[in-house]
Amino acid sequence: MRIDQQPRTRWVDQSAFHQRRPDLRLGLHSHRVDRPGALDRDRISVRHTVRTATAEYTLLLNAPEWLGRRGVGDALRDAVAELRAIDLTYGPTRPDSLVSRLRRDEISPDSYAPLADLVDRCAAMRAATDGWFDAWAVPGGFDPGGLLGGWAVERAAARLRAAGVHDYAVLTGADLVVRGHAAHGGPWRVAVHHPTDRHQTPLVLEMTAGAVGTSGVSGRRGHVVDPHTGEPAEHLVAATVVGPDLAVADAYATALYAAGPAGLTWFRDGSDYRVLFAHRR
């Protein structure tokens, strides 16, 4: 076993992992939650799937017994409400969303605190990726889609923590955020499959805090645009990045998909984010 630079994410030797079933599987076109093994009797374990107009989310909660089922239900409803609210309020394809109103210059970024945070994150990732993630270099103007899904998950996760749930996983597509421990009492066991080759051995992680973000597994070629030319990005088949925050990991994965191998320089010098997959076409 070797230890990553992040103390809460461990890369596990596959040969030593056969006897331990993964809790979660990522890769290809979606995610999968494996059937749990032995459960901690002092915890309340809940699994819930919610669909919005643009995405499907799976929430796995491993809550303390003292919170009670009513408290866990309240925490779950609050997190789901946040996911639905972001879809309705910030979706770039919705003409009445805050993002669409911002694109039409009807409001400023400072009009709403969450909108200001979203814009600031996009600006920070544009700087961090040498302009390869650029929410302003898309047809129609500002479009935060490259990190909006991760931002939504992180905000929903913050709602869970505020309600007293500190052991959870939230998954959407080939992305996830985890914190704390799984229902069996140990770290979350995540098998990250190769994004295009089903027969390749998955990369196994043990995580107690962190995120995995992927770009390029939707099956739609041309869905990521080179911000410098306006042409569809064609360098990579897929890009997967692991790190502390899903919005940042998502943005890095999108930028890496657009930039190709040149983007690997962003992850040097002790970066908190690392590349799991970056495969050429």
Short mmCIF file of C-alpha atoms in Angstrom, two decimals:
data_model
loop_
_atom_site.label_atom_id
_atom_site.label_comp_id
_atom_site.label_asym_id
_atom_site.label_seq_id
_atom_site.Cartn_x
_atom_site.Cartn_y
_atom_site.Cartn_z
CA MET A 1 0.00 0.00 0.00
CA ARG A 2 1.28 3.45 -0.80
CA ILE A 3 0.12 6.69 0.73
CA ASP A 4 -0.92 9.63 -1.43
CA GLN A 5 0.09 13.19 -0.61
CA GLN A 6 -3.41 13.66 0.75
CA PRO A 7 -3.50 11.90 4.14
CA ARG A 8 -7.19 11.02 3.79
CA THR A 9 -6.99 9.23 0.44
CA ARG A 10 -5.10 5.96 0.10
CA TRP A 11 -4.25 4.16 -3.13
CA VAL A 12 -4.73 0.48 -2.36
CA ASP A 13 -2.82 -2.40 -3.95
CA GLN A 14 -5.42 -4.32 -5.97
CA SER A 15 -3.92 -7.69 -5.01
CA ALA A 16 -4.58 -6.90 -1.34
CA PHE A 17 -8.12 -5.72 -2.01
CA HIS A 18 -9.82 -8.85 -3.34
CA GLN A 19 -11.17 -9.86 0.05
CA ARG A 20 -12.79 -6.48 0.68
CA ARG A 21 -15.82 -5.48 -1.37
CA PRO A 22 -15.91 -1.88 -2.65
CA ASP A 23 -18.67 0.36 -1.31
CA LEU A 24 -18.80 2.48 -4.45
CA ARG A 25 -17.79 2.07 -8.07
CA LEU A 26 -17.09 4.94 -10.47
CA GLY A 27 -16.28 5.04 -14.14
CA LEU A 28 -17.63 4.32 -17.57
CA HIS A 29 -20.95 6.20 -17.76
CA SER A 30 -22.23 6.24 -14.19
CA HIS A 31 -21.71 5.05 -10.62
CA ARG A 32 -22.74 1.96 -8.73
CA VAL A 33 -23.32 1.33 -5.04
CA ASP A 34 -22.38 -2.19 -4.00
CA ARG A 35 -24.43 -4.13 -1.48
CA PRO A 36 -23.08 -3.36 2.02
CA GLY A 37 -21.45 -6.01 4.16
CA ALA A 38 -21.59 -6.03 7.96
CA LEU A 39 -23.18 -2.85 9.32
CA ASP A 40 -22.36 -0.82 12.41
CA ARG A 41 -25.31 -1.35 14.76
CA ASP A 42 -24.90 2.05 16.39
CA ARG A 43 -25.52 3.93 13.14
CA ILE A 44 -28.51 4.74 10.94
CA SER A 45 -27.75 3.95 7.29
CA VAL A 46 -29.85 5.51 4.54
CA ARG A 47 -29.63 5.38 0.76
CA HIS A 48 -31.65 7.80 -1.38
CA THR A 49 -31.65 8.64 -5.09
CA VAL A 50 -33.02 11.90 -6.44
CA ARG A 51 -33.38 13.09 -10.04
CA THR A 52 -33.42 16.71 -11.11
CA ALA A 53 -33.93 18.03 -14.62
CA THR A 54 -30.21 17.73 -15.36
CA ALA A 55 -28.73 15.01 -13.13
CA GLU A 56 -29.26 12.02 -10.88
CA TYR A 57 -27.78 11.95 -7.39
CA THR A 58 -27.34 9.12 -4.91
CA LEU A 59 -26.90 10.02 -1.24
CA LEU A 60 -25.57 7.49 1.27
CA LEU A 61 -25.85 8.56 4.90
CA ASN A 62 -24.25 6.77 7.83
CA ALA A 63 -25.62 8.85 10.70
CA PRO A 64 -25.14 8.57 14.46
CA GLU A 65 -27.97 6.82 16.28
CA TRP A 66 -28.50 9.76 18.62
CA LEU A 67 -29.66 11.87 15.66
CA GLY A 68 -32.71 9.63 15.30
CA ARG A 69 -34.58 8.73 12.16
CA ARG A 70 -36.49 11.99 12.16
CA GLY A 71 -33.25 13.96 12.35
CA VAL A 72 -31.71 11.90 9.57
CA GLY A 73 -34.82 12.39 7.44
CA ASP A 74 -34.67 16.14 8.00
CA ALA A 75 -30.99 16.19 7.01
CA LEU A 76 -31.72 14.21 3.87
CA ARG A 77 -34.62 16.44 2.85
CA ASP A 78 -32.48 19.54 3.38
CA ALA A 79 -29.69 18.18 1.18
CA VAL A 80 -32.13 17.12 -1.55
CA ALA A 81 -33.83 20.52 -1.42
CA GLU A 82 -30.45 22.17 -1.97
CA LEU A 83 -29.76 20.03 -5.05
CA ARG A 84 -33.18 20.82 -6.51
CA ALA A 85 -32.87 24.53 -5.70
CA ILE A 86 -29.50 24.82 -7.45
CA ASP A 87 -30.87 23.06 -10.53
CA LEU A 88 -33.79 25.50 -10.67
CA THR A 89 -31.92 28.65 -9.68
CA TYR A 90 -28.57 28.34 -11.45
CA GLY A 91 -29.09 26.07 -14.47
CA PRO A 92 -27.63 27.84 -17.53
CA THR A 93 -30.32 26.37 -19.81
CA ARG A 94 -33.18 27.82 -17.76
CA PRO A 95 -34.07 31.27 -19.14
CA ASP A 96 -35.20 32.54 -15.72
CA SER A 97 -32.19 31.25 -13.74
CA LEU A 98 -29.73 33.59 -12.04
CA VAL A 99 -27.02 32.49 -14.46
CA SER A 100 -29.20 33.33 -17.47
CA ARG A 101 -30.13 36.69 -15.95
CA LEU A 102 -26.45 37.39 -15.34
CA ARG A 103 -25.68 36.59 -18.96
CA ARG A 104 -28.32 39.12 -20.03
CA ASP A 105 -26.81 41.74 -17.66
CA GLU A 106 -30.06 41.92 -15.68
CA ILE A 107 -28.21 41.34 -12.39
CA SER A 108 -24.64 41.58 -11.15
CA PRO A 109 -22.67 38.71 -9.55
CA ASP A 110 -22.97 40.44 -6.19
CA SER A 111 -26.76 40.40 -6.29
CA TYR A 112 -26.84 37.02 -4.50
CA ALA A 113 -24.11 35.63 -2.25
CA PRO A 114 -24.16 32.07 -3.70
CA LEU A 115 -24.00 33.49 -7.23
CA ALA A 116 -20.98 35.59 -6.24
CA ASP A 117 -19.32 32.47 -4.83
CA LEU A 118 -20.01 30.55 -8.06
CA VAL A 119 -18.56 33.34 -10.21
CA ASP A 120 -15.52 33.68 -7.94
CA ARG A 121 -14.84 29.93 -8.17
CA CYS A 122 -15.02 30.06 -11.95
CA ALA A 123 -12.59 32.98 -12.01
CA ALA A 124 -10.20 31.16 -9.66
CA MET A 125 -10.23 28.03 -11.82
CA ARG A 126 -9.64 30.09 -14.95
CA ALA A 127 -6.47 31.40 -13.32
CA ALA A 128 -5.43 27.98 -11.96
CA THR A 129 -5.73 26.31 -15.39
CA ASP A 130 -4.08 29.01 -17.51
CA GLY A 131 -7.45 29.82 -19.06
CA TRP A 132 -8.31 26.26 -20.10
CA PHE A 133 -11.31 26.33 -17.80
CA ASP A 134 -13.06 29.51 -18.85
CA ALA A 135 -16.75 29.88 -18.01
CA TRP A 136 -16.85 33.07 -20.08
CA ALA A 137 -15.42 31.57 -23.30
CA VAL A 138 -18.53 29.66 -24.32
CA PRO A 139 -21.33 30.51 -26.75
CA GLY A 140 -23.85 32.82 -25.13
CA GLY A 141 -21.60 34.06 -22.37
CA PHE A 142 -21.01 32.93 -18.79
CA ASP A 143 -21.67 29.21 -18.30
CA PRO A 144 -20.39 27.55 -15.09
CA GLY A 145 -21.47 24.07 -16.21
CA GLY A 146 -17.97 22.62 -15.86
CA LEU A 147 -18.10 22.96 -12.09
CA LEU A 148 -21.77 23.61 -11.34
CA GLY A 149 -22.57 19.95 -10.58
CA GLY A 150 -19.66 19.63 -8.18
CA TRP A 151 -20.58 22.93 -6.54
CA ALA A 152 -24.14 21.68 -6.04
CA VAL A 153 -22.93 18.44 -4.42
CA GLU A 154 -20.57 20.30 -2.10
CA ARG A 155 -23.36 22.64 -0.98
CA ALA A 156 -25.68 19.68 -0.35
CA ALA A 157 -22.90 17.98 1.63
CA ALA A 158 -22.51 21.12 3.73
CA ARG A 159 -26.21 20.85 4.59
CA LEU A 160 -25.66 17.29 5.81
CA ARG A 161 -22.78 18.34 8.05
CA ALA A 162 -24.78 21.24 9.45
CA ALA A 163 -27.53 18.76 10.41
CA GLY A 164 -25.07 16.50 12.25
CA VAL A 165 -24.33 13.91 9.54
CA HIS A 166 -20.57 13.69 9.08
CA ASP A 167 -20.32 10.26 7.43
CA TYR A 168 -21.76 10.28 3.93
CA ALA A 169 -21.20 9.85 0.21
CA VAL A 170 -22.91 11.84 -2.54
CA LEU A 171 -22.56 10.56 -6.11
CA THR A 172 -23.62 11.89 -9.47
CA GLY A 173 -22.60 10.27 -12.74
CA ALA A 174 -18.88 9.47 -12.49
CA ASP A 175 -18.31 12.02 -9.70
CA LEU A 176 -18.47 11.71 -5.93
CA VAL A 177 -17.84 13.38 -2.59
CA VAL A 178 -17.21 11.30 0.53
CA ARG A 179 -16.58 12.11 4.17
CA GLY A 180 -16.09 10.07 7.31
CA HIS A 181 -16.83 6.35 7.26
CA ALA A 182 -19.07 3.90 5.45
CA ALA A 183 -21.74 1.78 7.10
CA HIS A 184 -19.22 -0.97 7.97
CA GLY A 185 -17.25 1.51 10.11
CA GLY A 186 -14.18 1.78 7.88
CA PRO A 187 -13.12 4.25 5.16
CA TRP A 188 -15.21 4.44 2.01
CA ARG A 189 -13.85 1.88 -0.47
CA VAL A 190 -14.04 3.36 -3.95
CA ALA A 191 -13.21 1.39 -7.10
CA VAL A 192 -12.52 3.84 -9.93
CA HIS A 193 -12.85 2.00 -13.23
CA HIS A 194 -11.11 2.98 -16.40
CA PRO A 195 -13.47 5.44 -18.13
CA THR A 196 -13.55 3.55 -21.44
CA ASP A 197 -12.07 0.05 -20.93
CA ARG A 198 -14.31 -2.27 -18.90
CA HIS A 199 -11.66 -4.97 -18.80
CA GLN A 200 -8.93 -2.90 -17.15
CA THR A 201 -8.41 -3.42 -13.42
CA PRO A 202 -9.96 -0.52 -11.44
CA LEU A 203 -7.91 1.80 -9.30
CA VAL A 204 -9.00 1.31 -5.68
CA LEU A 205 -9.07 4.14 -3.15
CA GLU A 206 -9.86 4.25 0.54
CA MET A 207 -11.23 7.67 1.40
CA THR A 208 -12.41 9.45 4.53
CA ALA A 209 -12.63 12.89 2.89
CA GLY A 210 -12.31 13.96 -0.70
CA ALA A 211 -13.81 14.02 -4.16
CA VAL A 212 -13.42 12.45 -7.58
CA GLY A 213 -14.35 14.48 -10.67
CA THR A 214 -14.47 13.19 -14.25
CA SER A 215 -14.94 14.79 -17.66
CA GLY A 216 -15.46 12.92 -20.92
CA VAL A 217 -17.54 9.87 -20.02
CA SER A 218 -20.87 11.20 -21.24
CA GLY A 219 -20.38 9.64 -24.64
CA ARG A 220 -20.87 13.02 -26.35
CA ARG A 221 -17.85 14.08 -28.37
CA GLY A 222 -17.42 17.82 -28.60
CA HIS A 223 -19.19 18.62 -25.33
CA VAL A 224 -16.05 20.36 -24.02
CA VAL A 225 -14.81 23.33 -26.05
CA ASP A 226 -11.24 24.59 -26.34
CA PRO A 227 -11.68 28.09 -24.85
CA HIS A 228 -8.82 29.46 -26.95
CA THR A 229 -10.19 28.39 -30.32
CA GLY A 230 -13.88 27.74 -29.73
CA GLU A 231 -13.48 24.31 -31.33
CA PRO A 232 -14.43 20.99 -29.65
CA ALA A 233 -11.62 19.53 -27.53
CA GLU A 234 -10.32 16.28 -29.01
CA HIS A 235 -7.08 15.55 -27.11
CA LEU A 236 -8.35 13.06 -24.52
CA VAL A 237 -10.97 10.36 -24.21
CA ALA A 238 -11.55 11.20 -20.54
CA ALA A 239 -9.94 12.93 -17.57
CA THR A 240 -10.40 12.05 -13.88
CA VAL A 241 -9.07 14.14 -10.98
CA VAL A 242 -9.12 13.46 -7.23
CA GLY A 243 -8.82 16.09 -4.50
CA PRO A 244 -10.51 17.74 -1.50
CA ASP A 245 -13.36 19.63 -3.27
CA LEU A 246 -15.59 18.33 -6.06
CA ALA A 247 -16.22 21.70 -7.72
CA VAL A 248 -12.46 22.18 -8.10
CA ALA A 249 -11.85 18.56 -9.16
CA ASP A 250 -14.63 18.88 -11.77
CA ALA A 251 -13.19 22.11 -13.13
CA TYR A 252 -9.70 20.62 -13.30
CA ALA A 253 -11.03 17.53 -15.10
CA THR A 254 -12.87 19.72 -17.63
CA ALA A 255 -9.79 21.88 -18.21
CA LEU A 256 -7.51 18.85 -18.51
CA TYR A 257 -9.89 17.29 -21.03
CA ALA A 258 -9.66 20.49 -23.08
CA ALA A 259 -5.91 21.05 -22.73
CA GLY A 260 -4.71 17.48 -23.08
CA PRO A 261 -1.32 16.38 -21.71
CA ALA A 262 -0.16 20.00 -21.39
CA GLY A 263 -2.53 20.33 -18.43
CA LEU A 264 -0.60 17.81 -16.34
CA THR A 265 1.72 20.62 -15.22
CA TRP A 266 -1.07 22.01 -13.00
CA PHE A 267 -0.74 19.07 -10.63
CA ARG A 268 2.91 19.44 -9.68
CA ASP A 269 4.58 21.24 -6.78
CA GLY A 270 2.58 19.62 -3.98
CA SER A 271 -0.90 20.22 -5.42
CA ASP A 272 -3.82 18.88 -3.36
CA TYR A 273 -5.26 17.49 -6.61
CA ARG A 274 -4.01 14.51 -8.60
CA VAL A 275 -4.81 12.98 -11.95
CA LEU A 276 -6.18 9.43 -11.92
CA PHE A 277 -6.86 9.09 -15.66
CA ALA A 278 -5.88 11.23 -18.66
CA HIS A 279 -6.11 9.07 -21.77
CA ARG A 280 -5.35 10.25 -25.29
CA ARG A 281 -7.68 9.43 -28.16
#
